[in-house]
Amino acid sequence: MNLYKIWTVHIRMWSPREIYVFTILFAIAVLFLIGRVKKHKMNWQQAVAGGILFLFLGLVYASTVFTREIIPRDYKLIPFWSWRHIFKIGDLGLLQENILNCMLLFPMGVLLPVIAGHKVKPGIAFGMGLAVSAFIECSQLIFMRGTFEWDDMIHNAFGCMLGCVVANILKRILKMAGKKR
């Protein structure tokens, strides 16, 4: 499934109520982050990254749970079933879906070291991605808004970890470049 089709078919427009609730939650998050900056618990760069992460996760939850149509409850409980299917049948659509699932939380992984203000261990990023993805998958199962899959959780967490590794490398490169000046 291509990105355009995902955007146009699976993601409906937000209702005024959903926009209102999200705006209130975002305002609360911004006030919290401003308070953290004023108490010198974080700097502005960390606060902005935290706000961006809040917006990003709001869009992720909206597109993966809240704006989806109700479907019959569905789940796939065998880990790595998708990869077995890809190698057995050569399903390129499923391969693309796996890659997109890895990309889904990549931006979260990039933002984690910025928010932390220091290098984040890849295992921590994997765990955080796994927690976010588990919440998404459980919500999909409970609210019947998608298929609960272990594979999705693993791919999302891997993508978060990969984003964190990239951010850690970039941070190290920028730090070394700053020392050369």
Short mmCIF file of C-alpha atoms in Angstrom, two decimals:
data_model
loop_
_atom_site.label_atom_id
_atom_site.label_comp_id
_atom_site.label_asym_id
_atom_site.label_seq_id
_atom_site.Cartn_x
_atom_site.Cartn_y
_atom_site.Cartn_z
CA MET A 1 0.00 0.00 0.00
CA ASN A 2 1.48 3.35 -0.97
CA LEU A 3 1.69 6.39 1.30
CA TYR A 4 -0.86 8.38 -0.70
CA LYS A 5 -3.43 5.60 -0.37
CA ILE A 6 -2.75 5.30 3.36
CA TRP A 7 -3.23 9.06 3.76
CA THR A 8 -6.41 9.26 1.66
CA VAL A 9 -8.12 5.98 2.56
CA HIS A 10 -7.17 5.15 6.15
CA ILE A 11 -6.94 8.60 7.70
CA ARG A 12 -10.22 10.50 7.90
CA MET A 13 -10.50 14.18 8.79
CA TRP A 14 -10.65 15.01 12.48
CA SER A 15 -13.99 16.04 13.90
CA PRO A 16 -14.29 19.46 15.58
CA ARG A 17 -14.47 17.67 18.95
CA GLU A 18 -11.25 15.75 18.26
CA ILE A 19 -9.50 18.97 17.22
CA TYR A 20 -10.77 20.70 20.37
CA VAL A 21 -9.61 17.91 22.70
CA PHE A 22 -6.21 17.63 21.04
CA THR A 23 -5.73 21.41 21.17
CA ILE A 24 -6.47 21.41 24.90
CA LEU A 25 -4.08 18.52 25.52
CA PHE A 26 -1.38 20.20 23.44
CA ALA A 27 -1.86 23.47 25.36
CA ILE A 28 -1.46 21.59 28.65
CA ALA A 29 1.71 19.93 27.31
CA VAL A 30 3.12 23.30 26.20
CA LEU A 31 2.38 24.86 29.61
CA PHE A 32 4.07 21.90 31.30
CA LEU A 33 7.15 22.24 29.06
CA ILE A 34 7.34 26.02 29.64
CA GLY A 35 7.17 25.35 33.37
CA ARG A 36 10.05 22.86 33.09
CA VAL A 37 12.14 25.47 31.23
CA LYS A 38 11.38 28.19 33.78
CA LYS A 39 12.38 25.85 36.63
CA HIS A 40 15.63 25.11 34.71
CA LYS A 41 14.76 21.41 34.47
CA MET A 42 15.22 21.52 30.67
CA ASN A 43 16.35 23.99 28.04
CA TRP A 44 14.28 25.47 25.21
CA GLN A 45 15.68 23.03 22.66
CA GLN A 46 14.51 20.10 24.79
CA ALA A 47 11.10 21.72 25.34
CA VAL A 48 10.57 22.34 21.61
CA ALA A 49 11.57 18.73 20.85
CA GLY A 50 9.12 17.57 23.55
CA GLY A 51 6.34 19.62 21.95
CA ILE A 52 7.18 18.23 18.52
CA LEU A 53 7.11 14.69 19.96
CA PHE A 54 3.69 15.36 21.51
CA LEU A 55 2.35 16.60 18.15
CA PHE A 56 3.93 13.69 16.31
CA LEU A 57 2.51 11.06 18.68
CA GLY A 58 -0.90 12.72 18.45
CA LEU A 59 -0.80 12.32 14.68
CA VAL A 60 0.43 8.74 15.00
CA TYR A 61 -2.37 7.78 17.40
CA ALA A 62 -4.92 9.58 15.24
CA SER A 63 -3.83 7.76 12.09
CA THR A 64 -3.41 4.33 13.68
CA VAL A 65 -6.36 4.27 16.08
CA PHE A 66 -8.70 7.21 16.45
CA THR A 67 -9.55 8.03 12.84
CA ARG A 68 -9.89 4.45 11.61
CA GLU A 69 -13.17 2.76 10.88
CA ILE A 70 -14.40 0.02 13.20
CA ILE A 71 -13.62 -3.46 11.91
CA PRO A 72 -14.17 -6.94 13.36
CA ARG A 73 -11.67 -7.66 16.14
CA ASP A 74 -8.53 -9.15 14.54
CA TYR A 75 -5.12 -10.24 15.81
CA LYS A 76 -2.01 -12.07 14.71
CA LEU A 77 -0.19 -13.56 17.67
CA ILE A 78 2.72 -15.31 15.94
CA PRO A 79 5.86 -13.11 15.99
CA PHE A 80 7.54 -12.59 12.60
CA TRP A 81 4.62 -14.16 10.71
CA SER A 82 4.93 -11.38 8.14
CA TRP A 83 8.55 -12.17 7.33
CA ARG A 84 7.79 -15.86 6.90
CA HIS A 85 4.97 -14.85 4.53
CA ILE A 86 7.24 -12.45 2.62
CA PHE A 87 9.96 -15.07 2.11
CA LYS A 88 7.52 -17.88 1.35
CA ILE A 89 5.20 -16.05 -1.06
CA GLY A 90 7.26 -12.99 -2.02
CA ASP A 91 4.54 -10.53 -0.94
CA LEU A 92 6.10 -7.14 -1.73
CA GLY A 93 3.06 -5.28 -0.39
CA LEU A 94 3.63 -6.84 3.02
CA LEU A 95 7.34 -6.02 2.80
CA GLN A 96 6.42 -2.39 2.11
CA GLU A 97 4.05 -2.45 5.10
CA ASN A 98 6.85 -3.78 7.33
CA ILE A 99 9.20 -1.03 6.15
CA LEU A 100 6.53 1.63 6.75
CA ASN A 101 5.98 0.22 10.25
CA CYS A 102 9.71 0.58 10.91
CA MET A 103 9.56 4.18 9.66
CA LEU A 104 6.51 5.06 11.78
CA LEU A 105 8.39 5.69 15.04
CA PHE A 106 11.74 6.65 13.48
CA PRO A 107 11.07 10.38 14.18
CA MET A 108 10.37 9.58 17.83
CA GLY A 109 13.77 7.90 18.06
CA VAL A 110 15.44 10.96 16.52
CA LEU A 111 13.78 13.24 19.08
CA LEU A 112 14.65 11.16 22.18
CA PRO A 113 18.33 12.25 22.48
CA VAL A 114 17.32 15.87 21.88
CA ILE A 115 14.74 15.71 24.67
CA ALA A 116 17.11 13.85 27.00
CA GLY A 117 19.93 16.28 26.28
CA HIS A 118 22.41 13.43 25.97
CA LYS A 119 23.02 10.16 24.14
CA VAL A 120 20.19 7.65 24.62
CA LYS A 121 21.04 3.96 24.62
CA PRO A 122 19.49 2.10 21.69
CA GLY A 123 17.92 -0.44 24.05
CA ILE A 124 16.12 2.36 25.91
CA ALA A 125 14.81 3.74 22.60
CA PHE A 126 13.68 0.25 21.59
CA GLY A 127 11.83 -0.12 24.89
CA MET A 128 10.17 3.27 24.55
CA GLY A 129 9.15 2.51 20.98
CA LEU A 130 7.83 -0.86 22.11
CA ALA A 131 5.76 0.80 24.86
CA VAL A 132 4.25 3.36 22.47
CA SER A 133 3.56 0.67 19.89
CA ALA A 134 2.03 -1.68 22.49
CA PHE A 135 -0.36 1.10 23.47
CA ILE A 136 -1.31 1.57 19.82
CA GLU A 137 -1.80 -2.14 19.18
CA CYS A 138 -3.81 -2.69 22.39
CA SER A 139 -5.97 0.32 21.52
CA GLN A 140 -6.56 -1.10 18.05
CA LEU A 141 -7.62 -4.41 19.60
CA ILE A 142 -9.85 -2.90 22.30
CA PHE A 143 -11.54 -0.32 20.06
CA MET A 144 -11.58 -2.65 17.00
CA ARG A 145 -9.66 -0.12 14.89
CA GLY A 146 -7.04 -2.39 13.34
CA THR A 147 -5.25 -5.68 13.64
CA PHE A 148 -3.23 -6.37 16.81
CA GLU A 149 0.16 -7.70 15.67
CA TRP A 150 3.38 -8.48 17.49
CA ASP A 151 5.19 -7.80 14.22
CA ASP A 152 3.96 -4.19 14.17
CA MET A 153 5.26 -3.66 17.71
CA ILE A 154 8.65 -5.13 16.84
CA HIS A 155 8.94 -3.08 13.62
CA ASN A 156 7.83 0.17 15.31
CA ALA A 157 10.28 -0.36 18.18
CA PHE A 158 13.10 -1.17 15.74
CA GLY A 159 12.36 2.03 13.84
CA CYS A 160 12.44 4.07 17.05
CA MET A 161 15.77 2.48 17.97
CA LEU A 162 17.16 3.16 14.49
CA GLY A 163 16.10 6.82 14.71
CA CYS A 164 17.85 7.10 18.07
CA VAL A 165 21.05 5.57 16.69
CA VAL A 166 21.02 8.05 13.79
CA ALA A 167 20.42 10.97 16.17
CA ASN A 168 23.22 9.82 18.49
CA ILE A 169 25.63 9.61 15.55
CA LEU A 170 24.60 13.05 14.24
CA LYS A 171 24.95 14.53 17.73
CA ARG A 172 28.45 13.08 18.03
CA ILE A 173 29.43 14.40 14.58
CA LEU A 174 28.11 17.89 15.40
CA LYS A 175 29.91 17.84 18.74
CA MET A 176 33.20 16.88 17.06
CA ALA A 177 32.69 19.57 14.40
CA GLY A 178 32.12 22.14 17.15
CA LYS A 179 35.39 21.18 18.87
CA LYS A 180 37.38 21.68 15.63
CA ARG A 181 36.37 25.35 15.46
#
